Amino acid sequence: MAKMVVTKVKGRKQMKNLVLSSLLVVFITLLSGCNNKLEEPPEIVITTGDTEIEYVVGLNQWNGAKYDREGTFQTIMREKSASELPYIKKNAEFHIEFKGAAPDSIELLDYVLDASGDIKYTEKEIKVIPFELENKKGSFVLDTNLATGLSSNSADYEPGASIRGFQLNCTWGENESEYAFIIRSDAM
């Protein structure tokens, strides 16, 4: 009879160890799933027609670090002259696709810029473009930015003389970054 009791106790210990081991595996799996920290913002692809648009990424806040950096438009214009920017006609449709995790929130802004990448007028003239993602993809139509009609310089009204900067502000939890690209287009 005593031998039978010992066997039951050993069986309970084995069962208890099995249950604890299973719980540990489940716990570790859950922890690894919760630790999906993005190392960096995902790449995106921006196209309009057959043209792929180059962009830069600027980190504002990422994995607890805050960044003080050059503006994304200035970074682009430091490398290119206005004549090297792609010329896109009004009413062209832009497509943006995220190649990694889609952001939790997204905002698309349209700026009129000068040749150095600075805002040409005031921040009041920044246009918010309605933009939503579906399956990591979104699109918008290049519309008129009324600020392109504020210039008193007649050269600004020549075809392709308007410099437009687009900034896609994105967040993933506490992480924030911006994607920026610049094109030439027509005023009004």
Coordinates of C-alpha atoms in Angstrom, one line a residue:
M1 CA 0.0 0.0 0.0
A2 CA 2.9 2.4 0.8
K3 CA 4.4 1.7 -2.6
M4 CA 1.3 2.8 -4.3
V5 CA 1.2 6.1 -2.5
V6 CA 4.8 6.9 -3.6
T7 CA 3.9 6.2 -7.2
K8 CA 0.9 8.6 -7.0
V9 CA 3.1 11.3 -5.5
K10 CA 5.7 10.9 -8.3
G11 CA 2.9 11.0 -10.9
R12 CA 1.6 14.2 -9.4
K13 CA 5.1 15.8 -9.4
Q14 CA 5.6 14.8 -13.0
M15 CA 2.2 16.2 -13.9
K16 CA 2.9 19.4 -12.0
N17 CA 6.3 19.8 -13.8
L18 CA 4.6 19.2 -17.1
V19 CA 1.9 21.8 -16.4
L20 CA 4.5 24.3 -15.2
S21 CA 6.7 23.7 -18.2
S22 CA 3.8 24.2 -20.5
L23 CA 2.8 27.5 -18.8
L24 CA 6.4 28.7 -19.1
V25 CA 6.5 28.0 -22.8
V26 CA 3.2 29.8 -23.2
F27 CA 4.5 32.8 -21.2
I28 CA 7.7 33.0 -23.2
T29 CA 5.8 32.9 -26.4
L30 CA 3.5 35.7 -25.2
L31 CA 6.4 37.8 -24.2
S32 CA 8.2 37.4 -27.5
G33 CA 5.0 38.4 -29.3
C34 CA 4.7 41.5 -27.2
N35 CA 8.3 42.6 -27.9
N36 CA 7.7 43.5 -31.5
K37 CA 9.8 46.6 -31.4
L38 CA 10.5 48.0 -34.8
E39 CA 14.2 48.7 -35.2
E40 CA 13.5 51.4 -37.8
P41 CA 10.6 52.7 -39.8
P42 CA 9.6 50.3 -42.6
E43 CA 10.5 51.1 -46.2
I44 CA 7.8 52.5 -48.5
V45 CA 7.3 52.7 -52.2
I46 CA 5.9 55.9 -53.8
T47 CA 4.7 55.8 -57.4
T48 CA 2.8 57.9 -59.8
G49 CA 2.2 56.5 -63.3
D50 CA 5.5 54.8 -64.2
T51 CA 7.6 57.0 -62.0
E52 CA 8.9 55.8 -58.6
I53 CA 9.4 58.8 -56.3
E54 CA 12.5 59.0 -54.1
Y55 CA 12.0 59.9 -50.5
V56 CA 13.9 60.4 -47.2
V57 CA 12.9 59.2 -43.7
G58 CA 13.4 61.4 -40.7
L59 CA 13.2 60.0 -37.1
N60 CA 11.4 62.3 -34.6
Q61 CA 11.3 59.8 -31.8
W62 CA 12.3 56.2 -31.9
N63 CA 12.6 53.5 -29.3
G64 CA 12.9 56.1 -26.5
A65 CA 15.3 58.4 -28.2
K66 CA 14.3 61.9 -29.5
Y67 CA 16.1 63.2 -32.5
D68 CA 17.2 66.8 -33.3
R69 CA 18.0 66.7 -37.0
E70 CA 18.0 68.6 -40.3
G71 CA 14.6 69.0 -41.9
T72 CA 13.7 66.3 -44.4
F73 CA 13.0 68.7 -47.2
Q74 CA 16.4 70.5 -46.7
T75 CA 18.1 67.1 -46.8
I76 CA 16.5 66.4 -50.2
M77 CA 17.4 69.8 -51.6
R78 CA 20.9 69.6 -50.3
E79 CA 21.4 66.7 -52.7
K80 CA 19.3 67.9 -55.7
S81 CA 18.6 71.1 -57.6
A82 CA 15.0 72.0 -58.4
S83 CA 15.5 71.0 -62.0
E84 CA 16.4 67.5 -61.0
L85 CA 13.1 67.0 -59.1
P86 CA 10.4 64.9 -61.0
Y87 CA 7.8 67.0 -62.8
I88 CA 4.4 65.7 -62.1
K89 CA 1.2 67.2 -63.6
K90 CA -1.8 68.1 -61.6
N91 CA -4.4 65.3 -61.2
A92 CA -1.8 62.6 -61.2
E93 CA -2.6 59.8 -58.7
F94 CA 0.1 58.9 -56.2
H95 CA 0.3 55.4 -54.6
I96 CA 2.1 54.8 -51.3
E97 CA 2.8 51.3 -50.1
F98 CA 4.4 50.3 -46.7
K99 CA 6.7 47.3 -47.1
G100 CA 6.6 46.5 -43.3
A101 CA 4.3 47.3 -40.4
A102 CA 1.6 49.8 -41.2
P103 CA 1.6 52.8 -38.9
D104 CA -1.0 53.3 -36.1
S105 CA -1.6 56.8 -37.3
I106 CA -0.8 58.7 -40.5
E107 CA -1.0 62.3 -41.7
L108 CA -0.1 63.6 -45.1
L109 CA 0.9 67.3 -45.5
D110 CA 1.4 69.3 -48.7
Y111 CA 3.9 72.3 -48.6
V112 CA 4.9 74.9 -51.1
L113 CA 8.7 75.2 -50.9
D114 CA 11.5 77.4 -52.1
A115 CA 14.6 76.0 -53.9
S116 CA 16.4 75.3 -50.7
G117 CA 13.5 73.2 -49.2
D118 CA 12.2 75.8 -46.8
I119 CA 8.5 76.6 -46.5
K120 CA 7.9 79.4 -49.0
Y121 CA 5.1 81.1 -47.2
T122 CA 3.7 80.5 -43.7
E123 CA 2.6 77.4 -41.9
K124 CA -1.0 78.5 -42.4
E125 CA -0.6 77.5 -46.1
I126 CA 0.3 73.9 -45.3
K127 CA -2.4 71.7 -46.8
V128 CA -3.6 68.5 -45.0
I129 CA -4.4 65.8 -47.6
P130 CA -7.0 63.2 -46.6
F131 CA -5.0 59.9 -46.6
E132 CA -5.9 56.4 -45.3
L133 CA -4.2 53.1 -45.6
E134 CA -5.9 49.8 -46.6
N135 CA -3.7 46.7 -46.5
K136 CA -0.6 48.9 -46.1
K137 CA -1.5 50.9 -49.3
G138 CA -3.0 54.4 -49.8
S139 CA -3.3 56.9 -52.6
F140 CA -4.1 60.5 -53.3
V141 CA -4.5 62.8 -56.3
L142 CA -2.2 65.8 -56.8
D143 CA -4.6 68.6 -56.4
T144 CA -4.0 72.4 -56.6
N145 CA -2.4 73.9 -53.5
L146 CA -3.8 77.4 -53.3
A147 CA -0.5 78.7 -51.8
T148 CA 1.1 78.2 -55.3
G149 CA -1.0 81.3 -56.4
L150 CA 0.5 83.6 -53.7
S151 CA 3.7 84.5 -55.6
S152 CA 4.2 87.9 -57.2
N153 CA 7.1 86.4 -59.3
S154 CA 5.8 85.6 -62.8
A155 CA 8.5 82.9 -63.2
D156 CA 6.7 80.9 -60.4
Y157 CA 3.8 80.4 -62.9
E158 CA 5.8 78.7 -65.6
P159 CA 5.1 75.0 -66.1
G160 CA 6.9 72.9 -63.5
A161 CA 8.1 75.9 -61.5
S162 CA 6.1 75.1 -58.3
I163 CA 8.1 73.1 -55.8
R164 CA 5.8 70.9 -53.6
G165 CA 7.0 69.0 -50.6
F166 CA 4.9 66.1 -49.1
Q167 CA 5.4 64.9 -45.6
L168 CA 3.9 61.7 -44.4
N169 CA 3.9 61.8 -40.5
C170 CA 3.6 58.3 -39.0
T171 CA 3.4 56.8 -35.6
W172 CA 3.9 53.2 -34.3
G173 CA 3.0 53.3 -30.6
E174 CA 5.5 55.8 -29.1
N175 CA 7.7 55.8 -32.2
E176 CA 7.4 58.7 -34.7
S177 CA 8.9 59.3 -38.1
E178 CA 8.3 61.3 -41.2
Y179 CA 8.7 60.3 -44.8
A180 CA 9.3 63.2 -47.2
F181 CA 9.4 63.7 -51.0
I182 CA 9.5 66.7 -53.3
I183 CA 8.2 67.2 -56.8
R184 CA 7.8 70.0 -59.3
S185 CA 4.3 70.8 -60.5
D186 CA 2.3 73.7 -62.0
A187 CA 1.0 76.6 -60.0
M188 CA -2.8 77.1 -59.9

